[in-house]
Amino acid sequence: MTDTAIPAVHASEPNAEGYREFTIGGFHFRRDEFFAHVTWPTGTHVMSIDGFLRALQRDVAWDFFYGTVNFDGVFGTVNHYGTVDMFAGRYNDSYRKAELDHFENFPTPEIRATFEAMLDDWTINGFDPFASPAETAKPFGVKTGSNTAAVTRRRVTASRMVGVPGDEAIRTDATHPINRMFADVPQDEPDVDAEPGFEDEVCAFNLFAYLSRSDVTWNPSVVSQCKASLYCPTTEEYILPIIHGNDRVEWFVQMSDQIIWDVQDRDTGAVRAKVTMKAGDVAAMPGDIRHQGYSPKRSMLLVWENASPELPELIRSGKTSVYPVDF
Ligand SMILES: [Fe+2]
């Protein structure tokens, strides 16, 4: 085993398939041509490398996101905003009852560095974990090259709003061609006639046109921010590669097409609901569930996040409901 840079990433020399193996705490990660193999002191787990890399890509890009990122029903991370739990079987009733579950807490920079290194080493030339399966090469086989540009692409995070001078730019043919599935989305932009002196304050943009040019799937990006209120729209195709466990309420606005959501209890995985959202539907995902979406056609989804840092503790202590409104 060799140590590199600080924070230390514990990586082996390339294995028989050409991939490095990674160790953090009691967890060990190995990939071969088709699978990711995870071991921990009380168990082992195997996932398709396709699903594993798609989940890993999002955990890295979102810096562990809000709450829980389940790679599947066994393995994942919980964000404590400064530290991160890595777990196996922790939110799986069968593993808990068999006492085979395990978790360890790491400083965020340590787990971030390990995950970034693993994502870069295990992603081969041509595979883009953020892309629709219809728009990328396959992730399988022995190590052949890499795709660092794709796995390190910059995430859109507007500090005020897309299109405001000095903030995130609107997308154009030169930077973001219209996606094949959104060829019919109108591209006109709103007319804005600001009073002289207010050109930086009065702004507008065509969100449908903006999203029609997204080259990634299941990747909420921040297009507007007002204090803790974040508009995080995203385009979806195929399956959300993670099962997101909420630590706060999330509002969903289905802007086009359709997504089917499997909703489960956050901690046990027990089935709670199946929600089919059609264009125009609005839903609030409670703060105690986990959810995974299926999008048969590329669709547009607006995720409205409340980024208030006190929310997880308010919910944990019962001072705030897991529902946004009681009827
Ligand atoms: Fe969520």
mmCIF file of C-alpha atoms and ligand atoms in Angstrom:
data_model
loop_
_atom_site.group_PDB
_atom_site.id
_atom_site.type_symbol
_atom_site.label_atom_id
_atom_site.label_comp_id
_atom_site.label_asym_id
_atom_site.label_seq_id
_atom_site.Cartn_x
_atom_site.Cartn_y
_atom_site.Cartn_z
ATOM 1 C CA MET A 1 0.000 0.000 0.000
ATOM 2 C CA THR A 2 1.213 3.486 -0.783
ATOM 3 C CA ASP A 3 0.189 6.836 0.683
ATOM 4 C CA THR A 4 -0.201 9.852 -1.563
ATOM 5 C CA ALA A 5 -0.791 13.540 -0.839
ATOM 6 C CA ILE A 6 -2.717 14.946 2.151
ATOM 7 C CA PRO A 7 -5.412 14.026 3.003
ATOM 8 C CA ALA A 8 -4.009 10.542 2.560
ATOM 9 C CA VAL A 9 -5.550 8.277 -0.035
ATOM 10 C CA HIS A 10 -4.685 4.628 0.554
ATOM 11 C CA ALA A 11 -4.471 3.045 -2.878
ATOM 12 C CA SER A 12 -2.828 -0.164 -4.070
ATOM 13 C CA GLU A 13 -0.865 -0.649 -7.229
ATOM 14 C CA PRO A 14 -3.090 -1.591 -10.202
ATOM 15 C CA ASN A 15 -4.661 -5.054 -9.851
ATOM 16 C CA ALA A 16 -4.917 -7.731 -12.567
ATOM 17 C CA GLU A 17 -7.628 -5.719 -14.377
ATOM 18 C CA GLY A 18 -5.565 -2.517 -14.155
ATOM 19 C CA TYR A 19 -7.546 -0.796 -11.392
ATOM 20 C CA ARG A 20 -6.249 0.477 -8.064
ATOM 21 C CA GLU A 21 -7.871 -0.804 -4.869
ATOM 22 C CA PHE A 22 -8.774 1.678 -2.156
ATOM 23 C CA THR A 23 -8.932 1.435 1.633
ATOM 24 C CA ILE A 24 -10.464 3.926 4.042
ATOM 25 C CA GLY A 25 -10.877 2.905 7.684
ATOM 26 C CA GLY A 26 -12.286 -0.633 7.730
ATOM 27 C CA PHE A 27 -13.710 -0.371 4.209
ATOM 28 C CA HIS A 28 -11.968 -1.794 1.134
ATOM 29 C CA PHE A 29 -12.958 -1.194 -2.498
ATOM 30 C CA ARG A 30 -11.963 -3.260 -5.537
ATOM 31 C CA ARG A 31 -13.237 -3.178 -9.111
ATOM 32 C CA ASP A 32 -12.899 -5.770 -11.832
ATOM 33 C CA GLU A 33 -14.305 -5.817 -15.362
ATOM 34 C CA PHE A 34 -17.975 -5.742 -14.308
ATOM 35 C CA PHE A 35 -18.292 -5.147 -10.571
ATOM 36 C CA ALA A 36 -17.362 -3.046 -7.573
ATOM 37 C CA HIS A 37 -16.568 -5.178 -4.526
ATOM 38 C CA VAL A 38 -16.882 -3.551 -1.097
ATOM 39 C CA THR A 39 -15.739 -5.233 2.098
ATOM 40 C CA TRP A 40 -16.005 -4.148 5.722
ATOM 41 C CA PRO A 41 -15.240 -5.941 9.006
ATOM 42 C CA THR A 42 -18.586 -7.789 9.125
ATOM 43 C CA GLY A 43 -19.424 -8.347 5.470
ATOM 44 C CA THR A 44 -18.920 -8.015 1.750
ATOM 45 C CA HIS A 45 -21.018 -6.514 -1.026
ATOM 46 C CA VAL A 46 -20.978 -6.435 -4.812
ATOM 47 C CA MET A 47 -22.550 -3.909 -7.190
ATOM 48 C CA SER A 48 -22.556 -3.500 -10.959
ATOM 49 C CA ILE A 49 -19.709 -1.109 -11.767
ATOM 50 C CA ASP A 50 -22.184 0.876 -13.878
ATOM 51 C CA GLY A 51 -24.486 1.670 -10.972
ATOM 52 C CA PHE A 52 -21.603 2.075 -8.538
ATOM 53 C CA LEU A 53 -19.788 4.680 -10.652
ATOM 54 C CA ARG A 54 -23.011 6.590 -11.371
ATOM 55 C CA ALA A 55 -23.711 6.794 -7.621
ATOM 56 C CA LEU A 56 -20.099 7.609 -6.754
ATOM 57 C CA GLN A 57 -20.078 10.399 -9.349
ATOM 58 C CA ARG A 58 -23.064 12.079 -7.729
ATOM 59 C CA ASP A 59 -21.804 11.652 -4.157
ATOM 60 C CA VAL A 60 -18.529 13.315 -5.201
ATOM 61 C CA ALA A 61 -20.041 16.093 -7.322
ATOM 62 C CA TRP A 62 -22.643 16.998 -4.681
ATOM 63 C CA ASP A 63 -20.084 16.829 -1.855
ATOM 64 C CA PHE A 64 -22.253 14.178 -0.128
ATOM 65 C CA PHE A 65 -25.479 16.143 -0.686
ATOM 66 C CA TYR A 66 -28.249 16.514 1.910
ATOM 67 C CA GLY A 67 -28.810 13.548 4.191
ATOM 68 C CA THR A 68 -28.217 10.026 2.918
ATOM 69 C CA VAL A 69 -26.833 8.890 -0.442
ATOM 70 C CA ASN A 70 -27.668 5.181 -0.728
ATOM 71 C CA PHE A 71 -25.711 3.605 -3.585
ATOM 72 C CA ASP A 72 -28.246 0.763 -3.268
ATOM 73 C CA GLY A 73 -30.074 -0.951 -0.388
ATOM 74 C CA VAL A 74 -26.797 -1.717 1.430
ATOM 75 C CA PHE A 75 -23.955 0.767 0.903
ATOM 76 C CA GLY A 76 -23.867 4.551 1.135
ATOM 77 C CA THR A 77 -22.998 7.762 2.970
ATOM 78 C CA VAL A 78 -24.679 10.134 5.424
ATOM 79 C CA ASN A 79 -23.642 13.771 5.368
ATOM 80 C CA HIS A 80 -23.102 15.467 8.731
ATOM 81 C CA TYR A 81 -21.777 18.611 7.028
ATOM 82 C CA GLY A 82 -18.142 18.493 8.122
ATOM 83 C CA THR A 83 -17.951 14.743 8.624
ATOM 84 C CA VAL A 84 -19.479 11.884 6.643
ATOM 85 C CA ASP A 85 -20.633 8.427 7.748
ATOM 86 C CA MET A 86 -19.797 5.579 5.391
ATOM 87 C CA PHE A 87 -22.134 2.662 6.052
ATOM 88 C CA ALA A 88 -22.957 -0.857 4.987
ATOM 89 C CA GLY A 89 -26.319 -2.374 5.930
ATOM 90 C CA ARG A 90 -26.976 0.462 8.375
ATOM 91 C CA TYR A 91 -30.333 1.358 6.784
ATOM 92 C CA ASN A 92 -31.314 -2.169 5.847
ATOM 93 C CA ASP A 93 -33.623 -3.998 8.235
ATOM 94 C CA SER A 94 -32.190 -7.453 7.488
ATOM 95 C CA TYR A 95 -28.576 -6.399 7.999
ATOM 96 C CA ARG A 96 -29.534 -4.634 11.242
ATOM 97 C CA LYS A 97 -31.379 -7.659 12.628
ATOM 98 C CA ALA A 98 -28.463 -9.948 11.699
ATOM 99 C CA GLU A 99 -26.072 -7.419 13.305
ATOM 100 C CA LEU A 100 -23.965 -7.344 10.145
ATOM 101 C CA ASP A 101 -24.308 -3.588 9.623
ATOM 102 C CA HIS A 102 -21.307 -1.324 9.975
ATOM 103 C CA PHE A 103 -20.534 2.373 9.752
ATOM 104 C CA GLU A 104 -17.544 4.637 10.256
ATOM 105 C CA ASN A 105 -17.340 8.423 10.439
ATOM 106 C CA PHE A 106 -14.671 10.298 8.457
ATOM 107 C CA PRO A 107 -13.684 13.964 8.147
ATOM 108 C CA THR A 108 -15.198 15.149 4.859
ATOM 109 C CA PRO A 109 -11.824 15.957 3.193
ATOM 110 C CA GLU A 110 -10.604 12.402 3.834
ATOM 111 C CA ILE A 111 -13.565 10.551 2.329
ATOM 112 C CA ARG A 112 -13.835 13.162 -0.458
ATOM 113 C CA ALA A 113 -10.201 12.568 -1.485
ATOM 114 C CA THR A 114 -10.643 8.781 -1.501
ATOM 115 C CA PHE A 115 -13.888 8.919 -3.490
ATOM 116 C CA GLU A 116 -12.448 11.401 -6.014
ATOM 117 C CA ALA A 117 -9.382 9.204 -6.577
ATOM 118 C CA MET A 118 -11.504 6.049 -6.916
ATOM 119 C CA LEU A 119 -13.935 7.698 -9.345
ATOM 120 C CA ASP A 120 -11.100 8.940 -11.534
ATOM 121 C CA ASP A 121 -9.185 5.646 -11.511
ATOM 122 C CA TRP A 122 -12.225 3.424 -12.137
ATOM 123 C CA THR A 123 -13.842 5.503 -14.910
ATOM 124 C CA ILE A 124 -12.457 4.393 -18.264
ATOM 125 C CA ASN A 125 -12.116 6.298 -21.512
ATOM 126 C CA GLY A 126 -15.514 7.090 -23.062
ATOM 127 C CA PHE A 127 -17.683 6.375 -20.016
ATOM 128 C CA ASP A 128 -19.461 9.388 -18.541
ATOM 129 C CA PRO A 129 -21.186 8.520 -15.230
ATOM 130 C CA PHE A 130 -23.413 11.616 -15.442
ATOM 131 C CA ALA A 131 -24.706 10.858 -18.935
ATOM 132 C CA SER A 132 -27.822 8.963 -19.908
ATOM 133 C CA PRO A 133 -26.939 5.336 -20.732
ATOM 134 C CA ALA A 134 -28.078 6.197 -24.283
ATOM 135 C CA GLU A 135 -25.412 8.903 -24.558
ATOM 136 C CA THR A 136 -22.245 7.279 -23.214
ATOM 137 C CA ALA A 137 -19.919 4.370 -23.873
ATOM 138 C CA LYS A 138 -19.990 1.453 -21.426
ATOM 139 C CA PRO A 139 -17.989 1.322 -18.163
ATOM 140 C CA PHE A 140 -17.059 -2.369 -18.453
ATOM 141 C CA GLY A 141 -13.790 -4.140 -19.137
ATOM 142 C CA VAL A 142 -10.164 -3.839 -18.154
ATOM 143 C CA LYS A 143 -8.652 -0.427 -17.486
ATOM 144 C CA THR A 144 -8.378 1.587 -20.687
ATOM 145 C CA GLY A 145 -7.591 5.266 -20.214
ATOM 146 C CA SER A 146 -9.699 7.651 -18.153
ATOM 147 C CA ASN A 147 -12.314 10.399 -18.460
ATOM 148 C CA THR A 148 -11.096 12.997 -15.978
ATOM 149 C CA ALA A 149 -12.801 15.909 -17.771
ATOM 150 C CA ALA A 150 -16.213 14.243 -17.354
ATOM 151 C CA VAL A 151 -15.832 13.171 -13.722
ATOM 152 C CA THR A 152 -14.543 16.595 -12.634
ATOM 153 C CA ARG A 153 -16.988 18.752 -14.588
ATOM 154 C CA ARG A 154 -17.932 21.912 -12.747
ATOM 155 C CA ARG A 155 -21.312 21.910 -11.039
ATOM 156 C CA VAL A 156 -23.596 24.874 -11.711
ATOM 157 C CA THR A 157 -24.153 26.808 -8.468
ATOM 158 C CA ALA A 158 -25.578 30.276 -9.031
ATOM 159 C CA SER A 159 -24.998 32.678 -6.151
ATOM 160 C CA ARG A 160 -28.055 34.737 -7.189
ATOM 161 C CA MET A 161 -29.489 33.465 -10.475
ATOM 162 C CA VAL A 162 -28.464 32.199 -13.884
ATOM 163 C CA GLY A 163 -28.162 35.132 -16.291
ATOM 164 C CA VAL A 164 -27.408 37.773 -13.664
ATOM 165 C CA PRO A 165 -24.239 39.676 -14.660
ATOM 166 C CA GLY A 166 -21.211 38.009 -13.071
ATOM 167 C CA ASP A 167 -23.170 34.869 -12.169
ATOM 168 C CA GLU A 168 -23.726 31.573 -14.051
ATOM 169 C CA ALA A 169 -24.174 32.216 -17.781
ATOM 170 C CA ILE A 170 -27.144 31.106 -19.848
ATOM 171 C CA ARG A 171 -26.382 28.231 -22.239
ATOM 172 C CA THR A 172 -25.866 28.655 -25.977
ATOM 173 C CA ASP A 173 -25.211 26.477 -29.022
ATOM 174 C CA ALA A 174 -21.517 27.199 -28.546
ATOM 175 C CA THR A 175 -21.392 25.796 -25.012
ATOM 176 C CA HIS A 176 -24.389 23.432 -24.683
ATOM 177 C CA PRO A 177 -26.150 22.041 -27.778
ATOM 178 C CA ILE A 178 -29.858 21.249 -27.386
ATOM 179 C CA ASN A 179 -30.330 17.648 -26.224
ATOM 180 C CA ARG A 180 -31.780 15.200 -28.755
ATOM 181 C CA MET A 181 -34.873 14.700 -26.571
ATOM 182 C CA PHE A 182 -35.653 18.417 -26.228
ATOM 183 C CA ALA A 183 -35.481 19.478 -29.870
ATOM 184 C CA ASP A 184 -39.032 20.894 -29.614
ATOM 185 C CA VAL A 185 -38.383 23.166 -26.624
ATOM 186 C CA PRO A 186 -38.767 26.870 -27.589
ATOM 187 C CA GLN A 187 -35.512 28.771 -27.234
ATOM 188 C CA ASP A 188 -36.803 32.356 -27.039
ATOM 189 C CA GLU A 189 -35.564 34.427 -24.108
ATOM 190 C CA PRO A 190 -37.733 36.919 -22.181
ATOM 191 C CA ASP A 191 -37.465 40.643 -22.989
ATOM 192 C CA VAL A 192 -36.195 42.623 -20.019
ATOM 193 C CA ASP A 193 -36.429 46.423 -20.011
ATOM 194 C CA ALA A 194 -34.708 47.529 -16.844
ATOM 195 C CA GLU A 195 -34.622 51.147 -15.707
ATOM 196 C CA PRO A 196 -31.156 52.629 -16.249
ATOM 197 C CA GLY A 197 -28.998 51.713 -13.273
ATOM 198 C CA PHE A 198 -30.942 48.524 -12.514
ATOM 199 C CA GLU A 199 -29.564 46.360 -15.336
ATOM 200 C CA ASP A 200 -27.794 44.119 -12.778
ATOM 201 C CA GLU A 201 -30.923 43.736 -10.635
ATOM 202 C CA VAL A 202 -33.730 42.955 -13.066
ATOM 203 C CA CYS A 203 -33.011 39.719 -14.893
ATOM 204 C CA ALA A 204 -34.887 36.793 -16.390
ATOM 205 C CA PHE A 205 -34.087 33.683 -18.392
ATOM 206 C CA ASN A 206 -35.919 30.807 -20.081
ATOM 207 C CA LEU A 207 -35.498 27.875 -17.679
ATOM 208 C CA PHE A 208 -36.985 25.371 -20.158
ATOM 209 C CA ALA A 209 -34.462 26.433 -22.795
ATOM 210 C CA TYR A 210 -31.685 26.285 -20.209
ATOM 211 C CA LEU A 211 -32.591 22.736 -19.179
ATOM 212 C CA SER A 212 -33.056 21.569 -22.775
ATOM 213 C CA ARG A 213 -29.289 22.105 -23.103
ATOM 214 C CA SER A 214 -28.251 20.017 -20.079
ATOM 215 C CA ASP A 215 -25.733 17.311 -20.985
ATOM 216 C CA VAL A 216 -26.120 15.446 -17.681
ATOM 217 C CA THR A 217 -28.883 13.500 -15.951
ATOM 218 C CA TRP A 218 -30.023 13.308 -12.324
ATOM 219 C CA ASN A 219 -27.776 16.218 -11.326
ATOM 220 C CA PRO A 220 -29.630 19.031 -9.554
ATOM 221 C CA SER A 221 -27.762 22.271 -10.173
ATOM 222 C CA VAL A 222 -28.452 25.530 -8.379
ATOM 223 C CA VAL A 223 -29.956 28.045 -10.826
ATOM 224 C CA SER A 224 -31.217 30.514 -8.229
ATOM 225 C CA GLN A 225 -30.561 31.190 -4.575
ATOM 226 C CA CYS A 226 -32.423 33.429 -2.134
ATOM 227 C CA LYS A 227 -30.940 32.977 1.343
ATOM 228 C CA ALA A 228 -31.599 29.249 2.091
ATOM 229 C CA SER A 229 -34.045 28.786 -0.783
ATOM 230 C CA LEU A 230 -32.373 26.943 -3.657
ATOM 231 C CA TYR A 231 -33.957 26.132 -7.002
ATOM 232 C CA CYS A 232 -32.192 22.979 -8.220
ATOM 233 C CA PRO A 233 -33.658 21.865 -11.549
ATOM 234 C CA THR A 234 -32.346 18.828 -13.350
ATOM 235 C CA THR A 235 -32.988 16.690 -16.415
ATOM 236 C CA GLU A 236 -33.706 13.012 -15.919
ATOM 237 C CA GLU A 237 -33.503 9.937 -18.111
ATOM 238 C CA TYR A 238 -33.451 6.275 -17.043
ATOM 239 C CA ILE A 239 -32.972 5.673 -13.260
ATOM 240 C CA LEU A 240 -31.751 7.950 -10.475
ATOM 241 C CA PRO A 241 -28.475 6.148 -9.661
ATOM 242 C CA ILE A 242 -28.830 6.716 -5.935
ATOM 243 C CA ILE A 243 -31.639 6.259 -3.421
ATOM 244 C CA HIS A 244 -31.712 9.625 -1.708
ATOM 245 C CA GLY A 245 -32.531 9.645 2.000
ATOM 246 C CA ASN A 246 -33.913 13.029 3.004
ATOM 247 C CA ASP A 247 -32.919 14.913 6.147
ATOM 248 C CA ARG A 248 -35.393 17.685 5.264
ATOM 249 C CA VAL A 249 -38.466 18.224 3.097
ATOM 250 C CA GLU A 250 -37.846 18.484 -0.639
ATOM 251 C CA TRP A 251 -40.382 19.958 -3.069
ATOM 252 C CA PHE A 252 -40.606 18.464 -6.556
ATOM 253 C CA VAL A 253 -42.178 20.260 -9.517
ATOM 254 C CA GLN A 254 -42.475 18.041 -12.609
ATOM 255 C CA MET A 255 -41.817 20.484 -15.437
ATOM 256 C CA SER A 256 -42.180 18.057 -18.336
ATOM 257 C CA ASP A 257 -42.884 14.404 -19.131
ATOM 258 C CA GLN A 258 -43.132 11.888 -16.267
ATOM 259 C CA ILE A 259 -41.183 10.340 -13.400
ATOM 260 C CA ILE A 260 -42.222 7.335 -11.296
ATOM 261 C CA TRP A 261 -40.909 7.489 -7.737
ATOM 262 C CA ASP A 262 -40.393 4.588 -5.362
ATOM 263 C CA VAL A 263 -40.668 6.006 -1.848
ATOM 264 C CA GLN A 264 -39.433 4.002 1.144
ATOM 265 C CA ASP A 265 -38.891 4.523 4.856
ATOM 266 C CA ARG A 266 -35.515 6.251 5.149
ATOM 267 C CA ASP A 267 -34.133 4.029 7.892
ATOM 268 C CA THR A 268 -35.543 0.566 7.138
ATOM 269 C CA GLY A 269 -36.248 0.601 3.413
ATOM 270 C CA ALA A 270 -39.871 -0.458 4.016
ATOM 271 C CA VAL A 271 -42.053 0.508 1.067
ATOM 272 C CA ARG A 272 -44.070 3.689 1.714
ATOM 273 C CA ALA A 273 -45.477 4.807 -1.648
ATOM 274 C CA LYS A 274 -45.184 4.788 -5.397
ATOM 275 C CA VAL A 275 -45.706 8.262 -6.829
ATOM 276 C CA THR A 276 -46.214 8.920 -10.542
ATOM 277 C CA MET A 277 -45.601 12.589 -11.298
ATOM 278 C CA LYS A 278 -46.820 13.946 -14.610
ATOM 279 C CA ALA A 279 -46.019 17.321 -16.150
ATOM 280 C CA GLY A 280 -47.333 20.048 -13.864
ATOM 281 C CA ASP A 281 -47.560 17.848 -10.750
ATOM 282 C CA VAL A 282 -46.100 19.140 -7.484
ATOM 283 C CA ALA A 283 -45.095 16.956 -4.535
ATOM 284 C CA ALA A 284 -43.341 17.388 -1.214
ATOM 285 C CA MET A 285 -41.061 14.502 -0.297
ATOM 286 C CA PRO A 286 -41.170 14.168 3.529
ATOM 287 C CA GLY A 287 -38.051 14.496 5.648
ATOM 288 C CA ASP A 288 -38.059 10.847 6.780
ATOM 289 C CA ILE A 289 -38.151 8.985 3.465
ATOM 290 C CA ARG A 290 -35.813 7.813 0.758
ATOM 291 C CA HIS A 291 -36.701 7.865 -2.881
ATOM 292 C CA GLN A 292 -35.533 6.662 -6.283
ATOM 293 C CA GLY A 293 -36.974 7.882 -9.587
ATOM 294 C CA TYR A 294 -37.554 6.296 -13.000
ATOM 295 C CA SER A 295 -37.840 8.562 -16.028
ATOM 296 C CA PRO A 296 -38.954 6.707 -19.200
ATOM 297 C CA LYS A 297 -38.233 9.768 -21.362
ATOM 298 C CA ARG A 298 -35.856 12.635 -20.688
ATOM 299 C CA SER A 299 -37.811 14.924 -18.373
ATOM 300 C CA MET A 300 -37.374 18.189 -16.518
ATOM 301 C CA LEU A 301 -37.698 18.233 -12.724
ATOM 302 C CA LEU A 302 -37.409 21.234 -10.417
ATOM 303 C CA VAL A 303 -36.121 20.271 -6.969
ATOM 304 C CA TRP A 304 -36.660 23.025 -4.400
ATOM 305 C CA GLU A 305 -34.250 22.680 -1.484
ATOM 306 C CA ASN A 306 -34.245 24.467 1.865
ATOM 307 C CA ALA A 307 -30.528 24.622 2.717
ATOM 308 C CA SER A 308 -31.003 25.906 6.304
ATOM 309 C CA PRO A 309 -28.246 24.184 8.306
ATOM 310 C CA GLU A 310 -30.425 23.843 11.419
ATOM 311 C CA LEU A 311 -33.094 21.712 9.691
ATOM 312 C CA PRO A 312 -31.708 18.182 10.344
ATOM 313 C CA GLU A 313 -31.440 18.855 14.087
ATOM 314 C CA LEU A 314 -34.882 20.510 14.222
ATOM 315 C CA ILE A 315 -36.383 17.406 12.585
ATOM 316 C CA ARG A 316 -34.325 14.988 14.695
ATOM 317 C CA SER A 317 -35.451 16.699 17.909
ATOM 318 C CA GLY A 318 -39.085 16.769 16.803
ATOM 319 C CA LYS A 319 -39.283 20.574 16.819
ATOM 320 C CA THR A 320 -40.030 20.597 13.081
ATOM 321 C CA SER A 321 -42.340 18.205 11.262
ATOM 322 C CA VAL A 322 -41.119 15.907 8.513
ATOM 323 C CA TYR A 323 -44.059 17.276 6.492
ATOM 324 C CA PRO A 324 -44.167 20.823 5.128
ATOM 325 C CA VAL A 325 -47.852 21.213 5.936
ATOM 326 C CA ASP A 326 -50.486 19.345 7.937
ATOM 327 C CA PHE A 327 -53.960 19.153 6.427
HETATM 328 FE FE FE B 1 -34.308 13.704 -2.102
#
